[in-house]
Amino acid sequence: MGIIKTFEERAGHIKQKNGTDPVPLACNNESLAGAVSQRACVYSGARVVLNPLTDALHLVHGPIGCASYTWDIRGSSTSGPTLYKKSFSTDMTVADVIFGGEKKLAGAIRELAARYRPPAFFVYSTCIVGVIGDDLKAVCKSASEDLGMPVIPVISEGFRGNKNEGYKAACNALFELIGTRDYAPESPYSVNFLGEYNVAGDLWAIKPLFVEMGVEIIASFTGDSRVEEIQRAHKAKLNLVQCGGSMTYLAKKMEETYGIPYQRVSFFGIGEISSALRTTAEHFEDPEMMERAEEIIARESARIAPEIERHRSRVAGKRAAIYMGGAAKAISLVRAFGEIGMDVVIIGTQTGSRDDYKKISYIVKEGTVIIDDANPLELKELLVKQGADLLVAGVKERFLAYKLGVAFCDFNHDRTATFEGFDGIVNFAREVDITINSPVWNLPIERVSGARMRTEVETEIGAEMRREQSSVIDAGGETVV
Amino acid sequence: MSENYATVNPCSMCMPMGSVMAFKGIEGCMPIFHGSQGCSTYMRLHLAHHYREPVDIASSALSEKGAVYGGAANLKKGLLNVIQGYGPKVVGIATTCLAETIGDDVAQIVREFQQEEPSAREVAIISASTPSYSGSHEEGYNEALKAIVRTLAKRGRPNSRFNLVIGSIVSPAEVRQIKSMLNEWGCGYDYTLLPDISETFDAPLAADYPKIPEGGTPLAEIAEMANSRETLTVGGSVLVGGAGDYLEREFGVHHTRLPLPIGVELTDRFVGTLEEITGLGLPEKYERDRGRLLDAIIDCHKLVAGVRTAVFGDTDMVLGVAKLLCEMGMDPRVLATGSKNAEFIRWGEKMAPGSEVLSGVDFSDIHESVSRNDIDLLIGPFTGRQISKAENIPLLRVGLPNHDRFGASRQMVLGYEGATRLVDGIANFIVEMNERGG
């Protein structure tokens, strides 16, 4: 008997930590038909990775839906261009499906290039393109030659794998841009951030810390970045990989081709951001930078300590459930919950790998349930069974939590608060605090009937009224009913 | 207008999206998309944002193998898992562009499935053909409604009921409002309303959270729709070939089609038709509501006079709101919809004479038209927000999708009471505009 009742094929994807051995979890395979996976598709994986590139033109070759549902989907902020917030589509119709959509695509690129003059195009293929056989690469190549600008095909037909394949497609597209522009870094210590999407302005909380250490950030992949920055990213001395699921592939490619080493880091949580700063300073083997890193860490940690303590005292001991797209964020969350005194009782991801789950099983406590590619039925049962007080996930899961009376913190595309850096962890602690300790969870779901209210149940207001009444009586006044 | 190659900021969604609002309006129904996993996830996300409710939609999760060798195995597996996991009374299959293009014969797959799985025979299975490239979410909704009656309506003894088909996507609160009106009318048990999303997309918080939201049109009632006296479809008035037409053609159930009841005249037409159908007069309460609507319109008529407005979104919603704006003495200059529909143009010119009526357009076209027409107020879904920001014109959010304001499930523009709320809403919106000097 499994931990909860679910489909036979799903049993291997749900395990409970029991002992010191790593938990072997089935993962990274096709989602089970009919199981209502929370995963999206290849196209979506590619789109979320590339979309934060603010000045690129993102053109979807497919029917209108694929563009409609991904329009400005990621809460990635910009410090300048807003072209990425527009939704471009070839809006394929029946005629295009029958006669092919290449002409329309070529026309669309021409038309949009003239109208918006972007520095580069990303052209995404959707399911249908793969089936009717439009030659996306050829159209992009010829458009690129005609226009004299990068027109990069993103091969992302929805059905060809899961979201991980989309990340890869996006990395391949980015790789085409890298190295196409020369640059002389201003600092000997230059880095790229890989897998930093500037959701709710995260990047802007991180960047100043590195700059203060004397590090130059050449490109952020891809939050608030410009095409030009990506093009010269090969000049960096180090790649700092945050969202490993989406960007390790690119880091490896850059290491092979340009000899840039990479380090896995996280900017979320006091411990994580501190070690990201230390790792960077140690990598550059600059004693002065190491010293500065320690100064920053000490100063910032002390600055936020009172706020963290205040929230910690209100949430310590509560039980958290984590369901994330990628494993890197999930792992950082476990540590962050540790910092505010909370226990993780469920942890899951959409796209974790075997290694990810191994790592997760080492850092979580005994009894924690680990789940891959969860569906709403499983999440519902687990939240109840594990007695979670809070779920951290995305919008699709938010309303499930609310229906179960479980507090919720959005850690996905839609959040509006910065969670990275030192102020970010304060924001996170605050959000966790206000949702867990909200009075809304104490509202009575069942109304007390009139009869019961008179006889059995003493409500606060009722008691108050009675006190007032009796004081009137005590004072010798008349009783008013 | 941009050329015809690229769509910039779409003003419509795809066909499978519309099918969800039809399927989730049936009792115990679980929808499944036959296609790749992403379609279901994206549309769940889109609808969860709008309704602020959990929205479960399954997927046959077609992979490369499925796309090459056909998706029958995946769809059967998906159906079985949905039935075992959710215990539905009905499963609604909507095809996506992928399934349609690889040429899967869904009807045949369903027949085979029902033979192979005796345990699933109790479950009705509906399939709607909704390839994304064939139309917008409005056509998908219309197509799914037709598929529902095609599968579930059964010829039997004539009954004395009438069918009320909600032909456009409206809010759960609006369906609740229409139901309570009919119940107070005295025809509580004499009509079948399809689809009934009044509870399914706006479920009250309760101690027990069911796998499939409660509510929806009962199956037994849908079966009887073939034997009703007549069908009245409100909304979807510029679409063709919906559930009402199907019932008329197949079972001879007389069909009347009306625009969505928005504003005085269109609600009068709706109410008048109901009086004819039921032989009963409008309950006094609603006569008084009607009077209050007139009162509300007169109260603000000077404030709103001549305010140049652009209305966009779903066809019937745009037409009805434009009509109401005319009744208020406002100036609906631009009427626009993302669906390609010639009837919309014809009706738009009738509802708001002298306005610019656009069909099959994107928000880039609407933006140009807004600039050209010196617009003061935008009314439509939240997807118009970039125009609002760029031009500094306030956007009153009406219709689907609305991701950035609360209460989309409780929005009411239908009927006398809904129109009254909209009139007050527009007037207050304009007051705030004026106060901000906008």
PDB file of C-alpha atoms in Angstrom, chain B residues 274-399:
ATOM      1  CA  LEU B 274     -40.112  34.170 -21.718  1.00  0.00           C
ATOM      2  CA  GLU B 275     -43.608  35.539 -21.148  1.00  0.00           C
ATOM      3  CA  GLU B 276     -44.656  34.087 -24.465  1.00  0.00           C
ATOM      4  CA  ILE B 277     -43.032  30.738 -23.764  1.00  0.00           C
ATOM      5  CA  THR B 278     -44.384  30.336 -20.235  1.00  0.00           C
ATOM      6  CA  GLY B 279     -47.687  32.086 -20.642  1.00  0.00           C
ATOM      7  CA  LEU B 280     -46.901  33.829 -17.357  1.00  0.00           C
ATOM      8  CA  GLY B 281     -46.154  37.461 -16.759  1.00  0.00           C
ATOM      9  CA  LEU B 282     -42.847  38.811 -15.489  1.00  0.00           C
ATOM     10  CA  PRO B 283     -42.883  38.750 -11.661  1.00  0.00           C
ATOM     11  CA  GLU B 284     -43.499  42.124 -10.117  1.00  0.00           C
ATOM     12  CA  LYS B 285     -40.069  42.160  -8.493  1.00  0.00           C
ATOM     13  CA  TYR B 286     -38.412  42.306 -11.897  1.00  0.00           C
ATOM     14  CA  GLU B 287     -40.751  45.019 -13.131  1.00  0.00           C
ATOM     15  CA  ARG B 288     -39.464  47.026 -10.209  1.00  0.00           C
ATOM     16  CA  ASP B 289     -35.867  46.110 -11.079  1.00  0.00           C
ATOM     17  CA  ARG B 290     -36.538  47.382 -14.567  1.00  0.00           C
ATOM     18  CA  GLY B 291     -37.785  50.656 -13.187  1.00  0.00           C
ATOM     19  CA  ARG B 292     -34.678  50.944 -11.044  1.00  0.00           C
ATOM     20  CA  LEU B 293     -32.500  50.381 -14.124  1.00  0.00           C
ATOM     21  CA  LEU B 294     -34.259  53.267 -15.912  1.00  0.00           C
ATOM     22  CA  ASP B 295     -33.821  55.338 -12.789  1.00  0.00           C
ATOM     23  CA  ALA B 296     -30.102  54.543 -12.646  1.00  0.00           C
ATOM     24  CA  ILE B 297     -29.635  55.401 -16.317  1.00  0.00           C
ATOM     25  CA  ILE B 298     -31.378  58.742 -15.892  1.00  0.00           C
ATOM     26  CA  ASP B 299     -29.412  59.547 -12.724  1.00  0.00           C
ATOM     27  CA  CYS B 300     -26.099  59.496 -14.565  1.00  0.00           C
ATOM     28  CA  HIS B 301     -27.126  60.520 -18.072  1.00  0.00           C
ATOM     29  CA  LYS B 302     -25.443  63.924 -18.009  1.00  0.00           C
ATOM     30  CA  LEU B 303     -22.232  62.564 -16.569  1.00  0.00           C
ATOM     31  CA  VAL B 304     -21.856  59.840 -19.184  1.00  0.00           C
ATOM     32  CA  ALA B 305     -23.268  61.758 -22.146  1.00  0.00           C
ATOM     33  CA  GLY B 306     -21.228  61.306 -25.296  1.00  0.00           C
ATOM     34  CA  VAL B 307     -18.319  59.525 -23.602  1.00  0.00           C
ATOM     35  CA  ARG B 308     -16.429  57.967 -26.483  1.00  0.00           C
ATOM     36  CA  THR B 309     -16.016  54.316 -25.691  1.00  0.00           C
ATOM     37  CA  ALA B 310     -14.352  51.293 -27.271  1.00  0.00           C
ATOM     38  CA  VAL B 311     -15.906  47.937 -26.410  1.00  0.00           C
ATOM     39  CA  PHE B 312     -14.086  44.698 -27.200  1.00  0.00           C
ATOM     40  CA  GLY B 313     -14.180  41.016 -26.336  1.00  0.00           C
ATOM     41  CA  ASP B 314     -16.656  38.229 -27.059  1.00  0.00           C
ATOM     42  CA  THR B 315     -19.205  38.947 -29.767  1.00  0.00           C
ATOM     43  CA  ASP B 316     -22.485  39.034 -27.850  1.00  0.00           C
ATOM     44  CA  MET B 317     -20.975  40.745 -24.842  1.00  0.00           C
ATOM     45  CA  VAL B 318     -19.682  43.543 -27.072  1.00  0.00           C
ATOM     46  CA  LEU B 319     -22.978  43.907 -28.922  1.00  0.00           C
ATOM     47  CA  GLY B 320     -25.045  43.998 -25.730  1.00  0.00           C
ATOM     48  CA  VAL B 321     -22.804  46.414 -23.884  1.00  0.00           C
ATOM     49  CA  ALA B 322     -22.698  48.698 -26.936  1.00  0.00           C
ATOM     50  CA  LYS B 323     -26.488  48.670 -27.039  1.00  0.00           C
ATOM     51  CA  LEU B 324     -26.680  49.622 -23.364  1.00  0.00           C
ATOM     52  CA  LEU B 325     -24.158  52.433 -23.889  1.00  0.00           C
ATOM     53  CA  CYS B 326     -26.383  53.826 -26.631  1.00  0.00           C
ATOM     54  CA  GLU B 327     -29.370  53.665 -24.296  1.00  0.00           C
ATOM     55  CA  MET B 328     -27.362  55.651 -21.732  1.00  0.00           C
ATOM     56  CA  GLY B 329     -26.485  58.341 -24.237  1.00  0.00           C
ATOM     57  CA  MET B 330     -22.862  57.344 -24.422  1.00  0.00           C
ATOM     58  CA  ASP B 331     -20.952  57.056 -27.651  1.00  0.00           C
ATOM     59  CA  PRO B 332     -19.658  53.553 -28.400  1.00  0.00           C
ATOM     60  CA  ARG B 333     -17.269  54.467 -31.227  1.00  0.00           C
ATOM     61  CA  VAL B 334     -15.420  51.174 -31.571  1.00  0.00           C
ATOM     62  CA  LEU B 335     -16.834  47.641 -31.336  1.00  0.00           C
ATOM     63  CA  ALA B 336     -14.283  44.893 -31.779  1.00  0.00           C
ATOM     64  CA  THR B 337     -13.958  41.142 -31.444  1.00  0.00           C
ATOM     65  CA  GLY B 338     -11.163  38.671 -32.100  1.00  0.00           C
ATOM     66  CA  SER B 339     -13.500  36.134 -33.681  1.00  0.00           C
ATOM     67  CA  LYS B 340     -13.861  36.325 -37.434  1.00  0.00           C
ATOM     68  CA  ASN B 341     -17.560  36.892 -37.911  1.00  0.00           C
ATOM     69  CA  ALA B 342     -19.432  38.840 -40.602  1.00  0.00           C
ATOM     70  CA  GLU B 343     -22.702  38.729 -38.662  1.00  0.00           C
ATOM     71  CA  PHE B 344     -20.993  40.566 -35.825  1.00  0.00           C
ATOM     72  CA  ILE B 345     -20.267  43.453 -38.168  1.00  0.00           C
ATOM     73  CA  ARG B 346     -23.849  43.542 -39.398  1.00  0.00           C
ATOM     74  CA  TRP B 347     -25.284  43.467 -35.880  1.00  0.00           C
ATOM     75  CA  GLY B 348     -22.702  45.880 -34.523  1.00  0.00           C
ATOM     76  CA  GLU B 349     -23.721  48.509 -37.037  1.00  0.00           C
ATOM     77  CA  LYS B 350     -27.325  47.965 -36.023  1.00  0.00           C
ATOM     78  CA  MET B 351     -26.704  48.102 -32.273  1.00  0.00           C
ATOM     79  CA  ALA B 352     -24.486  51.159 -32.374  1.00  0.00           C
ATOM     80  CA  PRO B 353     -25.111  53.023 -35.625  1.00  0.00           C
ATOM     81  CA  GLY B 354     -22.154  55.018 -36.861  1.00  0.00           C
ATOM     82  CA  SER B 355     -19.564  53.083 -34.854  1.00  0.00           C
ATOM     83  CA  GLU B 356     -16.502  51.371 -36.229  1.00  0.00           C
ATOM     84  CA  VAL B 357     -17.136  47.632 -36.050  1.00  0.00           C
ATOM     85  CA  LEU B 358     -14.149  45.281 -36.281  1.00  0.00           C
ATOM     86  CA  SER B 359     -14.115  41.509 -36.390  1.00  0.00           C
ATOM     87  CA  GLY B 360     -11.186  39.091 -36.482  1.00  0.00           C
ATOM     88  CA  VAL B 361      -8.850  41.742 -35.121  1.00  0.00           C
ATOM     89  CA  ASP B 362      -6.036  41.749 -32.590  1.00  0.00           C
ATOM     90  CA  PHE B 363      -5.250  44.349 -29.947  1.00  0.00           C
ATOM     91  CA  SER B 364      -2.844  46.079 -32.261  1.00  0.00           C
ATOM     92  CA  ASP B 365      -5.723  46.797 -34.656  1.00  0.00           C
ATOM     93  CA  ILE B 366      -7.938  47.826 -31.763  1.00  0.00           C
ATOM     94  CA  HIS B 367      -5.203  50.114 -30.493  1.00  0.00           C
ATOM     95  CA  GLU B 368      -5.025  51.920 -33.824  1.00  0.00           C
ATOM     96  CA  SER B 369      -8.762  52.271 -33.933  1.00  0.00           C
ATOM     97  CA  VAL B 370      -8.792  53.599 -30.378  1.00  0.00           C
ATOM     98  CA  SER B 371      -6.206  56.231 -31.268  1.00  0.00           C
ATOM     99  CA  ARG B 372      -8.023  57.169 -34.461  1.00  0.00           C
ATOM    100  CA  ASN B 373     -11.335  57.574 -32.672  1.00  0.00           C
ATOM    101  CA  ASP B 374     -10.152  59.648 -29.739  1.00  0.00           C
ATOM    102  CA  ILE B 375     -11.516  57.195 -27.179  1.00  0.00           C
ATOM    103  CA  ASP B 376     -12.099  58.129 -23.508  1.00  0.00           C
ATOM    104  CA  LEU B 377     -13.087  54.774 -22.045  1.00  0.00           C
ATOM    105  CA  LEU B 378     -12.296  51.113 -22.757  1.00  0.00           C
ATOM    106  CA  ILE B 379     -14.634  48.266 -21.823  1.00  0.00           C
ATOM    107  CA  GLY B 380     -13.540  44.647 -22.226  1.00  0.00           C
ATOM    108  CA  PRO B 381     -11.299  41.878 -20.893  1.00  0.00           C
ATOM    109  CA  PHE B 382      -8.079  42.631 -19.038  1.00  0.00           C
ATOM    110  CA  THR B 383      -6.110  41.764 -22.164  1.00  0.00           C
ATOM    111  CA  GLY B 384      -6.762  45.342 -23.309  1.00  0.00           C
ATOM    112  CA  ARG B 385      -4.589  46.669 -20.492  1.00  0.00           C
ATOM    113  CA  GLN B 386      -1.605  47.484 -22.671  1.00  0.00           C
ATOM    114  CA  ILE B 387      -3.715  49.918 -24.689  1.00  0.00           C
ATOM    115  CA  SER B 388      -5.021  51.356 -21.444  1.00  0.00           C
ATOM    116  CA  LYS B 389      -1.499  51.899 -20.182  1.00  0.00           C
ATOM    117  CA  ALA B 390      -0.038  53.204 -23.418  1.00  0.00           C
ATOM    118  CA  GLU B 391      -2.852  55.669 -24.064  1.00  0.00           C
ATOM    119  CA  ASN B 392      -3.725  56.408 -20.450  1.00  0.00           C
ATOM    120  CA  ILE B 393      -7.358  55.449 -21.031  1.00  0.00           C
ATOM    121  CA  PRO B 394      -9.057  53.594 -18.186  1.00  0.00           C
ATOM    122  CA  LEU B 395     -10.215  50.041 -18.836  1.00  0.00           C
ATOM    123  CA  LEU B 396     -13.386  48.779 -17.204  1.00  0.00           C
ATOM    124  CA  ARG B 397     -12.908  45.019 -17.066  1.00  0.00           C
ATOM    125  CA  VAL B 398     -15.845  43.057 -18.452  1.00  0.00           C
ATOM    126  CA  GLY B 399     -15.781  39.469 -19.683  1.00  0.00           C
TER     127      GLY B 399
END
